[in-house]
Short mmCIF file of C-alpha atoms in Angstrom, two decimals:
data_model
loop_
_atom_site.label_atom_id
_atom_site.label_comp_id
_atom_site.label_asym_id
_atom_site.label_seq_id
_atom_site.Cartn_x
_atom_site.Cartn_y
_atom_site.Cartn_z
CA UNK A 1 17.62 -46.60 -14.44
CA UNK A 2 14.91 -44.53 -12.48
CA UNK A 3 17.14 -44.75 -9.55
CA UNK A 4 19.97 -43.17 -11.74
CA UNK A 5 17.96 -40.73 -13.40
CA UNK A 6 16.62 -39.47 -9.93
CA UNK A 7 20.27 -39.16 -8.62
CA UNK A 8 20.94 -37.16 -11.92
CA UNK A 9 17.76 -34.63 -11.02
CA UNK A 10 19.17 -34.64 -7.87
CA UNK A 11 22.50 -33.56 -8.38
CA UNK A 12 21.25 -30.94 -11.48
CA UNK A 13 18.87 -29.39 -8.20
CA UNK A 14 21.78 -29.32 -6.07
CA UNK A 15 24.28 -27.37 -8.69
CA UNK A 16 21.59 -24.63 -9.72
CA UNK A 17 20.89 -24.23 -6.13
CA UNK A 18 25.20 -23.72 -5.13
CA UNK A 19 25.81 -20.20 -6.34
CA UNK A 20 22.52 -18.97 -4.93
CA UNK A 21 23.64 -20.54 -1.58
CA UNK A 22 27.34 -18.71 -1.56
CA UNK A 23 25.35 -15.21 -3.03
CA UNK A 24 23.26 -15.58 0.28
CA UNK A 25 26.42 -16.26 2.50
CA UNK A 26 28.57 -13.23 1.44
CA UNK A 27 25.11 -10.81 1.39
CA UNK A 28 24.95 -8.44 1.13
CA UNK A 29 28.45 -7.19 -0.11
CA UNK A 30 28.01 -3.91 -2.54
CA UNK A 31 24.53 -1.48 -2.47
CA UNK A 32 21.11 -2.29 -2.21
CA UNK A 33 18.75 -0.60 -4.60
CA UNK A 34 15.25 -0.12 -3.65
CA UNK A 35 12.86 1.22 -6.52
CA UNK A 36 9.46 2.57 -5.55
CA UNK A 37 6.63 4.08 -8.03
CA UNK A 38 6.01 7.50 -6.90
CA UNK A 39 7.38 11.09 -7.16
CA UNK A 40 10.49 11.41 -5.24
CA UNK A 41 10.04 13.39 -2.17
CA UNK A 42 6.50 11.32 -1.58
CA UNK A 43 4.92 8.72 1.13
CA UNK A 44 6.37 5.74 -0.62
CA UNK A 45 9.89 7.74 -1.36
CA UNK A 46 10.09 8.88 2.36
CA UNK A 47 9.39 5.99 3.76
CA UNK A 48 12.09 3.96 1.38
CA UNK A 49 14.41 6.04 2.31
CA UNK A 50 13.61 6.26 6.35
CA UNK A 51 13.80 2.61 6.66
CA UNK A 52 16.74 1.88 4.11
CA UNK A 53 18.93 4.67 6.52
CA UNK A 54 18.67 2.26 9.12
CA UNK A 55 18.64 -1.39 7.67
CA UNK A 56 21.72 0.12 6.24
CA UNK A 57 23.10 0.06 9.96
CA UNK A 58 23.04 -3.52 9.64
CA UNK A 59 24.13 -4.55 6.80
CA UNK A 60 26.59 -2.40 6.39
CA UNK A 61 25.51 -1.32 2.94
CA UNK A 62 23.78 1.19 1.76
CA UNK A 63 20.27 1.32 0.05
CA UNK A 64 19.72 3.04 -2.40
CA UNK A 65 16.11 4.55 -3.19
CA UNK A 66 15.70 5.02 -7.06
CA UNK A 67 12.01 6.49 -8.08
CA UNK A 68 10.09 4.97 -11.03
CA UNK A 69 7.16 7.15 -10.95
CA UNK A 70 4.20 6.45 -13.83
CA UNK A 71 1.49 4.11 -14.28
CA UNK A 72 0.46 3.53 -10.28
CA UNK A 73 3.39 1.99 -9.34
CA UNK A 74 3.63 -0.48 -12.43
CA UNK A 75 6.75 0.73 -14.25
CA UNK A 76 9.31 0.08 -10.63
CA UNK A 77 7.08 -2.74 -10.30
CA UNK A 78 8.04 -4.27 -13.40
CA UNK A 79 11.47 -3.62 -13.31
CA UNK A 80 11.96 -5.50 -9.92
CA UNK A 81 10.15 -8.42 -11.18
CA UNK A 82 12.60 -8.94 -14.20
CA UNK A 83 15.31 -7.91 -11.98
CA UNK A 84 18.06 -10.72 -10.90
CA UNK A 85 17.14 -12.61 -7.95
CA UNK A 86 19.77 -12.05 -5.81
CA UNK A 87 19.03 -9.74 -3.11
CA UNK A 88 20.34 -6.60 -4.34
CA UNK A 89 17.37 -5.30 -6.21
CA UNK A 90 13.83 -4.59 -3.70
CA UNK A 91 10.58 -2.93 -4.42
CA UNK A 92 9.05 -0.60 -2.16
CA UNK A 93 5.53 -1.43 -2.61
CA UNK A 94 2.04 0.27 -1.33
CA UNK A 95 -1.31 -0.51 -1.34
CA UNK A 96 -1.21 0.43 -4.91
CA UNK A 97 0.23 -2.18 -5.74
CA UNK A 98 -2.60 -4.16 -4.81
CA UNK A 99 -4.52 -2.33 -6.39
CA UNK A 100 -3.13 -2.35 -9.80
CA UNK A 101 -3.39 -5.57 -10.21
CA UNK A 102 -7.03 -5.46 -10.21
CA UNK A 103 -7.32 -1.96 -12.47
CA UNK A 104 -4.39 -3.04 -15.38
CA UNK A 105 -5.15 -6.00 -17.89
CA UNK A 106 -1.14 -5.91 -19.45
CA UNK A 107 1.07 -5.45 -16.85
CA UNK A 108 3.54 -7.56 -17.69
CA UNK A 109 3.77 -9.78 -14.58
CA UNK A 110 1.67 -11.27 -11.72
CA UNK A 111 1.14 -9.09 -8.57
CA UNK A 112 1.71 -11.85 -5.99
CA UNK A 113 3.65 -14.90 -7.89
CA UNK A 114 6.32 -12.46 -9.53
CA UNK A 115 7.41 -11.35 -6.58
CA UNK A 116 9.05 -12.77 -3.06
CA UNK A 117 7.49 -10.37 0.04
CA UNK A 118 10.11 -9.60 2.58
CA UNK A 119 7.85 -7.50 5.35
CA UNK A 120 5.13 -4.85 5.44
CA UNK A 121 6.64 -1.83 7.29
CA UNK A 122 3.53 0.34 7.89
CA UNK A 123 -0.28 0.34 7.47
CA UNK A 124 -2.33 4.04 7.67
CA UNK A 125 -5.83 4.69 6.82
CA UNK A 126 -7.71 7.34 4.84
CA UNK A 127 -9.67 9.94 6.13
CA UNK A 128 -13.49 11.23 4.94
CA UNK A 129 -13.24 15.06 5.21
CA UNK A 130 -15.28 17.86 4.42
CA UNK A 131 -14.81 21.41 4.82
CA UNK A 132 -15.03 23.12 8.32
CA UNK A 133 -18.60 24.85 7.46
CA UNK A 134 -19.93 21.68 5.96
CA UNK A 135 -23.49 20.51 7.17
CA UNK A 136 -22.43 17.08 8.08
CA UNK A 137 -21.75 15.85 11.45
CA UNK A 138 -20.97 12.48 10.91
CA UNK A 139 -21.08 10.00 8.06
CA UNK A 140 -23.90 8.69 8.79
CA UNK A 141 -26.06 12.23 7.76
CA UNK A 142 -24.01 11.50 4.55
CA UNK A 143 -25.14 8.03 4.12
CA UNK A 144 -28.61 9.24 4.68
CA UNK A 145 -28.45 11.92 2.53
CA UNK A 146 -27.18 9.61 -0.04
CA UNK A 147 -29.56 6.79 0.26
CA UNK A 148 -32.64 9.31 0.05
CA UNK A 149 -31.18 11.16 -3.42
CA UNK A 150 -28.05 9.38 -5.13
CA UNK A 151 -27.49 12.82 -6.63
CA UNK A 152 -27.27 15.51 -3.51
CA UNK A 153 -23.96 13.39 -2.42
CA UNK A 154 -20.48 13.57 -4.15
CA UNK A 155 -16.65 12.22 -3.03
CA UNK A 156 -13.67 13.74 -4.45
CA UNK A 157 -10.26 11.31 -4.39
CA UNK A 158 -6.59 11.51 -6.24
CA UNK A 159 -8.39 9.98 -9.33
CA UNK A 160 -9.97 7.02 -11.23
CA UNK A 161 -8.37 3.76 -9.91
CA UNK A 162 -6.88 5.16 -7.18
CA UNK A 163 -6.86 3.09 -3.75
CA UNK A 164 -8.93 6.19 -2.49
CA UNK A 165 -11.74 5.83 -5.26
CA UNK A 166 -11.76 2.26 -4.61
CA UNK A 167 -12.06 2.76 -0.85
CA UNK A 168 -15.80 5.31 -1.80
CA UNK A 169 -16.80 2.28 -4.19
CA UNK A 170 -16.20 0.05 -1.39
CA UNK A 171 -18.01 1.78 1.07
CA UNK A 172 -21.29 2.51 -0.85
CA UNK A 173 -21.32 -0.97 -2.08
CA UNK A 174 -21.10 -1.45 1.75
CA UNK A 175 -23.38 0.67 3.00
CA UNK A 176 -26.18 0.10 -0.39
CA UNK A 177 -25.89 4.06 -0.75
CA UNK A 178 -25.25 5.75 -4.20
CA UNK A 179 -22.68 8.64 -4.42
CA UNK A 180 -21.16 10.36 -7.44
CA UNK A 181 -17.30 10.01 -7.35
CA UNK A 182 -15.49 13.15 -8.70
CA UNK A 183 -11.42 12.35 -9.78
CA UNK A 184 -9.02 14.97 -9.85
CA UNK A 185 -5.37 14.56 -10.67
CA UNK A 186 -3.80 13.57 -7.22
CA UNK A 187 -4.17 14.35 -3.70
CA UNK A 188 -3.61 18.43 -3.89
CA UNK A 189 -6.26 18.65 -6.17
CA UNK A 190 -8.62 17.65 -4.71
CA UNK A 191 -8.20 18.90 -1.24
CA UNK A 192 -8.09 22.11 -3.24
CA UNK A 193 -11.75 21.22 -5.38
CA UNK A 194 -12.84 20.44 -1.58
CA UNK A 195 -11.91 23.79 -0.36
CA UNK A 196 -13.25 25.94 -2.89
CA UNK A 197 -16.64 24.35 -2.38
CA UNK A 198 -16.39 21.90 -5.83
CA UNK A 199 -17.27 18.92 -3.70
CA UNK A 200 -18.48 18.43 -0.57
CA UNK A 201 -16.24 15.31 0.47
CA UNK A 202 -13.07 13.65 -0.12
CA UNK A 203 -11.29 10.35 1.16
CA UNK A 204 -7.58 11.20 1.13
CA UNK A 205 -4.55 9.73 3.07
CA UNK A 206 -3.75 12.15 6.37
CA UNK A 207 -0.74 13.29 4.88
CA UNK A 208 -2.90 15.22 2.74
CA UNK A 209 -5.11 16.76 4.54
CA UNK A 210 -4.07 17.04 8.51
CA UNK A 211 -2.48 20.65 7.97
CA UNK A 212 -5.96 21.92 6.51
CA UNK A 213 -7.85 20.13 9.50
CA UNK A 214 -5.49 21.75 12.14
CA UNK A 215 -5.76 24.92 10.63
CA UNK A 216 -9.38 24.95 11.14
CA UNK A 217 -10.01 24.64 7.68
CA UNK A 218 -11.58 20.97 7.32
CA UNK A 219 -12.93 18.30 9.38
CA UNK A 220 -12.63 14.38 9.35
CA UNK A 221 -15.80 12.58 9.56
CA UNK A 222 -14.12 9.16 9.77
CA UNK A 223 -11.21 6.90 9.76
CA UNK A 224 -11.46 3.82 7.35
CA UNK A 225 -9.48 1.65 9.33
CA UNK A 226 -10.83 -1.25 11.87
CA UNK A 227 -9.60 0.66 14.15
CA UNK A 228 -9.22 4.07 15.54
CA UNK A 229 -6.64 5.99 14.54
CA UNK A 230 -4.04 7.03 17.21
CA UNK A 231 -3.34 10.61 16.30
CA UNK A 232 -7.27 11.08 16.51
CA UNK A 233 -8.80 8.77 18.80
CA UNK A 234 -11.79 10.81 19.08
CA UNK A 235 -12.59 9.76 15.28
CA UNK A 236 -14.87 7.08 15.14
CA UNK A 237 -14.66 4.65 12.21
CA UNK A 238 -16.69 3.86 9.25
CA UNK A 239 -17.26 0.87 10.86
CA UNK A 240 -18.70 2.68 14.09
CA UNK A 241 -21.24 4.94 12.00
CA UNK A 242 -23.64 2.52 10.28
CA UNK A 243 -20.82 0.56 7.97
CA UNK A 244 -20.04 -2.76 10.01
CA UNK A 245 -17.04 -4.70 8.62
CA UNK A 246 -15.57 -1.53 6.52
CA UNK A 247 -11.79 -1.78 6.87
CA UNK A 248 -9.91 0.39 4.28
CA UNK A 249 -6.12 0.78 5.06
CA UNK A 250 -2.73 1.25 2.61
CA UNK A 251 0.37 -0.20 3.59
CA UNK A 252 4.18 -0.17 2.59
CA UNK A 253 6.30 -3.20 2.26
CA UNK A 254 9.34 -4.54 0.69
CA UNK A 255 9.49 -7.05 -1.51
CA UNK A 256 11.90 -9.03 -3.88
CA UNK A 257 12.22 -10.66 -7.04
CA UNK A 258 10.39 -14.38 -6.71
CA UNK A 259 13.13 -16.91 -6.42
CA UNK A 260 15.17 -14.64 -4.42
CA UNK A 261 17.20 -17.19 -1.83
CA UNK A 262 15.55 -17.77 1.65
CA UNK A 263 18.67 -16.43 3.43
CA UNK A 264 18.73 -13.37 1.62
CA UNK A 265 14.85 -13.24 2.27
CA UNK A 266 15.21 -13.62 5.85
CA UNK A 267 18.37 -10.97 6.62
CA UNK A 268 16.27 -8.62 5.34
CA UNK A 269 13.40 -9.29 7.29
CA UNK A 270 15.04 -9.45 10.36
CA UNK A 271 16.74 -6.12 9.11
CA UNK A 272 13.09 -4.56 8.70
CA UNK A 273 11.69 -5.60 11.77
CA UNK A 274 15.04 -3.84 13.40
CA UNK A 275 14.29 -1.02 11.78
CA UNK A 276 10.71 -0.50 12.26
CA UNK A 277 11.85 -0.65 16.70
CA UNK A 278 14.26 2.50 16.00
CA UNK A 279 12.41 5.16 17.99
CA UNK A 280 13.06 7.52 15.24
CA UNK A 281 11.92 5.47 12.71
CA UNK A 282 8.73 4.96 14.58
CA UNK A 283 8.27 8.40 14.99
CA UNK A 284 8.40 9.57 11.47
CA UNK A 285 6.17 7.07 10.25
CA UNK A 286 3.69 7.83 12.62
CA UNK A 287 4.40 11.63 11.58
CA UNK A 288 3.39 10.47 8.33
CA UNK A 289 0.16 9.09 9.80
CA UNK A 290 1.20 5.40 9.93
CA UNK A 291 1.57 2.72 12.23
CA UNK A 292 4.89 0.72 11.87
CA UNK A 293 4.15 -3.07 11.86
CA UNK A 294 5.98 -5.61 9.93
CA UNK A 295 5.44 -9.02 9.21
CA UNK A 296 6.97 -12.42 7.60
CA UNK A 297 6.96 -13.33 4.23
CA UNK A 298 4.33 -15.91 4.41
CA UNK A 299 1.79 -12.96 6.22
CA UNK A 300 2.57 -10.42 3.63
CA UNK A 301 2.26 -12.71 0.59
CA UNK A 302 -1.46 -13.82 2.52
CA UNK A 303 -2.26 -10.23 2.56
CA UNK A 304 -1.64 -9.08 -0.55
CA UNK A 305 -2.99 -12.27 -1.82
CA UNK A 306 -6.36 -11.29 -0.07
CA UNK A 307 -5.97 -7.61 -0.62
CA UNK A 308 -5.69 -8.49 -5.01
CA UNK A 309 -9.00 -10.41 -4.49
CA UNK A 310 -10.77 -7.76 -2.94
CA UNK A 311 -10.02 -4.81 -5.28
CA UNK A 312 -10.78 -7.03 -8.28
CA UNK A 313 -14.64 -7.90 -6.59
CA UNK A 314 -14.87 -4.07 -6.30
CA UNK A 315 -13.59 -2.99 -9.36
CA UNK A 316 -15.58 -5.38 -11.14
CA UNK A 317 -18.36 -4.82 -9.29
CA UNK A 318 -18.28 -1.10 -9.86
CA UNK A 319 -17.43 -1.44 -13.79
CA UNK A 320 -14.51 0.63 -13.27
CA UNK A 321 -13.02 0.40 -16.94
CA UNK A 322 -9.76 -1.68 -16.99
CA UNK A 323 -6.74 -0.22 -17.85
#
């Protein structure tokens, strides 16, 4: 009887898994539609949209970029985790994702379990930058500054629970300095509060800021990154000015409904990591102030995984109210 009841399991297994193994062999054969949580015309929009143009190349079908914008990503978020599991329904997730997970109690699924990663596509750092006629040299007169009067230093960012304010709690948790954070309502704003002289720093991505520091009009104290960045190597790090072990970066990635066939999962990794060698795709996401590196499944599932963790500590940490 066990014997029989095993065979029974065993054939049940084998006639769930049958049409998920012939959707994998004919993939993909109508549109992809890729759904990412930001204003269309944005990072996360361009780079959908870059990338899809030439994965389309290769599969011979084209992807289509659909925006979802609200609620820091949540709303596409949660439509690709309820989606069908088939392949023809991705997520273009950021950092934010991340994120999110550790700033919303209700969102309806799990940031790492609902969903099957593909491959990241590009990692870029944030910039500290004050205005051009600030008095700080280097971060580390700012760290000073703030560890001899928590109230003489503030940081602007895109807003409460953004990866950016989360980056400033990091880093004077880091660095056991105090500093007022000051929101504002996305990037623009607050490179605008900076210039007029409402705040004398802000950590923004370089998309927001490099046409301000070329014109003269700001100036980057440092790159959160492990590394140096590679349109300014002359930038030194957090890490290099006092902060050892700071390593703040966003990323892009696709990823899937969980349960989405392996076969399916790797096409369109292979696909990505195609992509991401296309000299012009390259170039405009380094135009856009990011490196292009993909991954496997397993790495991106570790670092989101790891990424979830460590925006939870620092939220908690800094009694950011949940959302």
């Amino acid at each position: 009887m066990r014997r029989r009841r095993l065979l029974v399991a065993a054939g049940l297994a084998m006639a769930c898994a049958a049409p998920l193994d012939g959707m994998a062999q004919g993939y993909p054969d109508k549109p992809v539609k890729v759904y990412q949580g930001f204003a269309a015309g944005g990072n996360a929009d361009t780079i959908a949209r870059v990338v899809g143009a030439e994965m389309t190349k290769g599969l011979a079908q084209p992807f289509v970029v659909e925006a979802q914008a609200g609620a820091g990503g949540t709303i596409a978020a949660a439509t690709v985790a309820r989606a069908k599991p088939d392949g023809y329904t991705l997520l273009l997730a950021t950092g934010g994702h991340a994120v999110a997970g550790a700033l919303y109690n209700k969102l309806g699924y799990q940031t790492v379990s609902d969903f099957q990663m593909i491959s990241t596509i590009t990692y870029f750092p944030f910039l500290l930058v004050v205005r051009a006629d600030s008095p700080y040299r280097g971060l580390s007169e700012v760290l000073a500054a703030a560890r001899a009067d928590a109230r003489s230093v503030s940081y602007g960012s895109a807003g409460i629970g953004s990866t950016h304010h989360l980056a400033g709690e990091l880093l004077v948790k880091t660095a056991k300095a105090e500093m007022l954070h000051i929101p504002y309502r996305g990037d623009a704003a607050a490179v605008t509060a900076l210039l007029g002289g409402e705040v004398p720093m802000i950590i923004a991505p370089p998309t927001a800021v490099m046409a301000n520091i070329k014109a003269g009009k700001l100036r980057a104290l440092a790159t959160t990154g492990a590394q140096r960045w590679n349109q300014m190597p002359e930038l030194p790090t957090v890490a290099e000015q006092g902060v050892p072990g700071y390593d703040v970066r966003s990323w892009a990635g696709f990823m899937a409904p969980a349960g989405t066939p392996r076969p399916i999962v790797d096409r369109l990794q292979a696909e990505t990591l195609k992509a991401l060698q296309a000299p012009g795709v390259r170039a405009r996401l380094e135009e856009m102030g990011g490196e292009a590196r993909g991954s496997t499944p397993e790495e991106m599932t570790t670092m989101a995984a790891a990424e979830l963790k460590r925006w939870t500590a620092v939220v908690n940490d800094a009694h950011i109210p949940k959302q």
